[in-house]
mmCIF file of C-alpha atoms in Angstrom:
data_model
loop_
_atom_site.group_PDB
_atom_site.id
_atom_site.type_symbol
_atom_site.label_atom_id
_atom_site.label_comp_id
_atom_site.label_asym_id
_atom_site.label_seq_id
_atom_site.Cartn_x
_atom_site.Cartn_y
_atom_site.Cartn_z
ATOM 1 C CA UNK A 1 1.903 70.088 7.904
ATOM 2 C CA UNK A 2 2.940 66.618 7.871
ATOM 3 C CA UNK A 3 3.175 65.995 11.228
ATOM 4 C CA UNK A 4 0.179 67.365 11.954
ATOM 5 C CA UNK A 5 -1.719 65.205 9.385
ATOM 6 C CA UNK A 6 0.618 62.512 11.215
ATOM 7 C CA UNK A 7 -0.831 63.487 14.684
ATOM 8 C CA UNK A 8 -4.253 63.295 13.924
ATOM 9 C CA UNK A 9 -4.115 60.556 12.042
ATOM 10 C CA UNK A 10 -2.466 58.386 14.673
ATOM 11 C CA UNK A 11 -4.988 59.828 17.149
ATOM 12 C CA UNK A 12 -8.094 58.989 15.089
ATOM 13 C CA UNK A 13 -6.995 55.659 14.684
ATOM 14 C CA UNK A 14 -5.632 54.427 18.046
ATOM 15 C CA UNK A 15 -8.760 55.780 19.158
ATOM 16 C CA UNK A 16 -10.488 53.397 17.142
ATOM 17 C CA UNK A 17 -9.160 51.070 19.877
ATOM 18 C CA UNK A 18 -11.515 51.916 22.512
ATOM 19 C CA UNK A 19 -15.111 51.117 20.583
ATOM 20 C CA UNK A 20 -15.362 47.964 21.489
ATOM 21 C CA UNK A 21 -18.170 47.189 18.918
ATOM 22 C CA UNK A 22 -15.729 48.432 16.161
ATOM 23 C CA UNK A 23 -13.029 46.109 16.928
ATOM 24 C CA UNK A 24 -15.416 42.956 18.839
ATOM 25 C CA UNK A 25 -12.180 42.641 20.727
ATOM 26 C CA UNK A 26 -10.730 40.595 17.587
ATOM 27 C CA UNK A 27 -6.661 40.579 18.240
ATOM 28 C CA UNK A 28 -6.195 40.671 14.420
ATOM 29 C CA UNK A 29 -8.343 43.699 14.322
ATOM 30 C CA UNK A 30 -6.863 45.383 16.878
ATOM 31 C CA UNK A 31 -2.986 44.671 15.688
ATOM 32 C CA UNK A 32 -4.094 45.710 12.426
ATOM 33 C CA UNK A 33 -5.456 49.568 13.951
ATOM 34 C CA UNK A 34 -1.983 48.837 15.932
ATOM 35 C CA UNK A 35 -0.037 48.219 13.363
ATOM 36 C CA UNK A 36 -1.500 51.333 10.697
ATOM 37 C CA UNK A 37 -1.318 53.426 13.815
ATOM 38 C CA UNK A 38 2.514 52.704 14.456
ATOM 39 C CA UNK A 39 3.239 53.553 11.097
ATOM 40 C CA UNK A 40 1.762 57.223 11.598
ATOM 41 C CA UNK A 41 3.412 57.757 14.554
ATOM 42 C CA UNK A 42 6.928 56.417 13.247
ATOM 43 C CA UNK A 43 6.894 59.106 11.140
ATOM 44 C CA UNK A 44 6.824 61.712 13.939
ATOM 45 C CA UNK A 45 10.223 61.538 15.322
ATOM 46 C CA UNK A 46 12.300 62.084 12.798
ATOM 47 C CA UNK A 47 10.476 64.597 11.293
ATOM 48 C CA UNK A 48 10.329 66.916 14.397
ATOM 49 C CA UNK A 49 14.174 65.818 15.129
ATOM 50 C CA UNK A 50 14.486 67.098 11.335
ATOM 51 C CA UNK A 51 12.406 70.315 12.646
ATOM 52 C CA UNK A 52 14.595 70.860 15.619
ATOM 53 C CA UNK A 53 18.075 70.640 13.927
ATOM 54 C CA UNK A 54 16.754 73.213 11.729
ATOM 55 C CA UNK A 55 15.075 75.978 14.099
ATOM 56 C CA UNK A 56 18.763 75.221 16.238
ATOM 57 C CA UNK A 57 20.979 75.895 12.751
ATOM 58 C CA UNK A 58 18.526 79.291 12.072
ATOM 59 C CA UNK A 59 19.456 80.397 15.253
ATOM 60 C CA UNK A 60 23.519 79.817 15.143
ATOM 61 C CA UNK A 61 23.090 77.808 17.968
ATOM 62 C CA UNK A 62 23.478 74.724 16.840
ATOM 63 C CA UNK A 63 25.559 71.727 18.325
ATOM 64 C CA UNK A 64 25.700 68.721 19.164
ATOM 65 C CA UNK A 65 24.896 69.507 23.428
ATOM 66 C CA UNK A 66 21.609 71.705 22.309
ATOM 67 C CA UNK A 67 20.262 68.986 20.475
ATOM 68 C CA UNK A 68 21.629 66.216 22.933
ATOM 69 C CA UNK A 69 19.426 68.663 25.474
ATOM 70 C CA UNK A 70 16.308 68.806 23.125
ATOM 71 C CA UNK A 71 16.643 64.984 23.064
ATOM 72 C CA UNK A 72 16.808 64.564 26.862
ATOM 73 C CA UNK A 73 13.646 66.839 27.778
ATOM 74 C CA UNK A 74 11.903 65.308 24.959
ATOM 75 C CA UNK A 75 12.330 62.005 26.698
ATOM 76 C CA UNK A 76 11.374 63.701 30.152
ATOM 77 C CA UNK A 77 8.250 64.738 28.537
ATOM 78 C CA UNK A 78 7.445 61.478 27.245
ATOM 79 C CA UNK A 79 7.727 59.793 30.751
ATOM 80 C CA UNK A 80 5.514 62.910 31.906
ATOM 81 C CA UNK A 81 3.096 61.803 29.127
ATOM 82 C CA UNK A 82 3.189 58.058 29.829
ATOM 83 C CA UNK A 83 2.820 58.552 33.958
ATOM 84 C CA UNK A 84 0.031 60.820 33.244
ATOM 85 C CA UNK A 85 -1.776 58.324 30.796
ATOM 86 C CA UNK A 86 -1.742 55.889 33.463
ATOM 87 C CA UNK A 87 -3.341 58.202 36.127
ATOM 88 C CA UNK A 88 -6.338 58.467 33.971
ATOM 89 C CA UNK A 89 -6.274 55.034 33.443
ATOM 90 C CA UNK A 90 -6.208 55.027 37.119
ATOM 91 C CA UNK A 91 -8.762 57.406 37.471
ATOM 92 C CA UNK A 92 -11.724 55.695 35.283
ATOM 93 C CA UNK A 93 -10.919 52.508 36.118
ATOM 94 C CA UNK A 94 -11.021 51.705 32.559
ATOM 95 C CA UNK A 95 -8.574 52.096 29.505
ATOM 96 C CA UNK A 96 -11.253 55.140 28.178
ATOM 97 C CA UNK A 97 -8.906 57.659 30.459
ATOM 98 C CA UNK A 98 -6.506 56.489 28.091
ATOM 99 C CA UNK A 99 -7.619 57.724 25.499
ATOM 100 C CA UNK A 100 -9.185 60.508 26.323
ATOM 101 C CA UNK A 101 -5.593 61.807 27.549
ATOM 102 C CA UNK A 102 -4.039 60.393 24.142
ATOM 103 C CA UNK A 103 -6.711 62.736 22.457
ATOM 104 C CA UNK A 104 -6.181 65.835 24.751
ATOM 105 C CA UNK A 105 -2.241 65.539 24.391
ATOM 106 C CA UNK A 106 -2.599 64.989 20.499
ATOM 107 C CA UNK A 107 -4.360 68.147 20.152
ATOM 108 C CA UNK A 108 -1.713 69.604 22.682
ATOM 109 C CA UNK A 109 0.945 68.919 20.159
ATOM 110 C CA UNK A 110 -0.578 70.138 17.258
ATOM 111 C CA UNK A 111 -0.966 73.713 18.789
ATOM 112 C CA UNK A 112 2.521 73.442 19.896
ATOM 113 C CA UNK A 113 3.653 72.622 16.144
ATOM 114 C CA UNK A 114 1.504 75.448 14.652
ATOM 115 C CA UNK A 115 2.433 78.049 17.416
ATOM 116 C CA UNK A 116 6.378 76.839 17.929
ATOM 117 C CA UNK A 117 7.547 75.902 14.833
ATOM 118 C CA UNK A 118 7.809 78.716 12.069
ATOM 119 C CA UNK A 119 5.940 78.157 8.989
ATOM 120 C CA UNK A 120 8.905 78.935 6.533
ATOM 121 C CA UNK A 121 11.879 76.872 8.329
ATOM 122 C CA UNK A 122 13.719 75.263 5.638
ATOM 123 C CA UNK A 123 14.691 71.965 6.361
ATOM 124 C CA UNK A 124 17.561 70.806 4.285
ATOM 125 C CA UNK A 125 18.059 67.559 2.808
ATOM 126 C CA UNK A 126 21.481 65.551 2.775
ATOM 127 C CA UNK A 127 23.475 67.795 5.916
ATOM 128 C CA UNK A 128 20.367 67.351 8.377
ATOM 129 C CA UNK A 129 20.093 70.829 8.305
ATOM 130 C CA UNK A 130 22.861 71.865 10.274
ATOM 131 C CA UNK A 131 25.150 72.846 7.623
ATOM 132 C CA UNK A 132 27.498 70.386 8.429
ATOM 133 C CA UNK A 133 29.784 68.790 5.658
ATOM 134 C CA UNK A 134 30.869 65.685 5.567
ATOM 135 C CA UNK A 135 34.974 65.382 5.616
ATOM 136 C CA UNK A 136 37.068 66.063 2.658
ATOM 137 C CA UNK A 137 38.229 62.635 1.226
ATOM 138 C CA UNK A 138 42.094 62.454 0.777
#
């Protein structure tokens, strides 16, 4: 749920970016929306990492090469994301594309959390769900 509060949010107010009569193209306005913004999506990446580990340990397929591979396409798909957000900016000439795409792909990614990720996975706290232990001391 949190990550989908997190999504939104960060949508709503990046988006908040583009009316131009909201923010009077003010810089501290702007780094403010920035700023809140950031602090939404900051939140994302560990949490789905913490997601991840979990649905990988559930399965008895965890290591540290699946995860290594969830990280790698993850960062394939954010290039994707980020060549595609330019195309639209391409597109309509303006930064609206932009956000329009940001929107689209937001809602994208909410679907994908309600319809991929299993409402009762347990993450665990402390072995980063993974069931690893930390080393006997001596």
């Amino acid at each position: 749920d949190i990550t989908i509060y997190c999504t939104a949010a960060y949508a709503l107010i990046t988006t908040l970016i583009s009316v131009t009569t909201l923010t009077g193209m003010h810089w501290t306005v702007l780094m403010v929306i920035k700023t809140v913004g950031s602090c939404f999506s900051a939140a994302l990446f560990p949490l789905i990492d913490a997601q991840v580990i979990a649905m990988l340990a559930q399965r008895g397929a965890f290591s540290k090469d699946a995860f290594g591979a969830q990280r790698m396409f993850g960062s394939l798909g954010h290039w994707a994301a980020t060549f595609l957000a330019n195309q639209f900016v391409y597109f309509f000439l303006s930064e609206d594309g932009m956000f329009a795409l940001m929107n689209i792909s937001a809602l994208m990614f909410m679907i994908l959390i309600v319809v991929g990720i299993p409402a009762d996975l347990k993450v665990e706290k402390g072995a980063h769900g993974h069931h690893h232990h930390a080393p006997a001391k001596k």
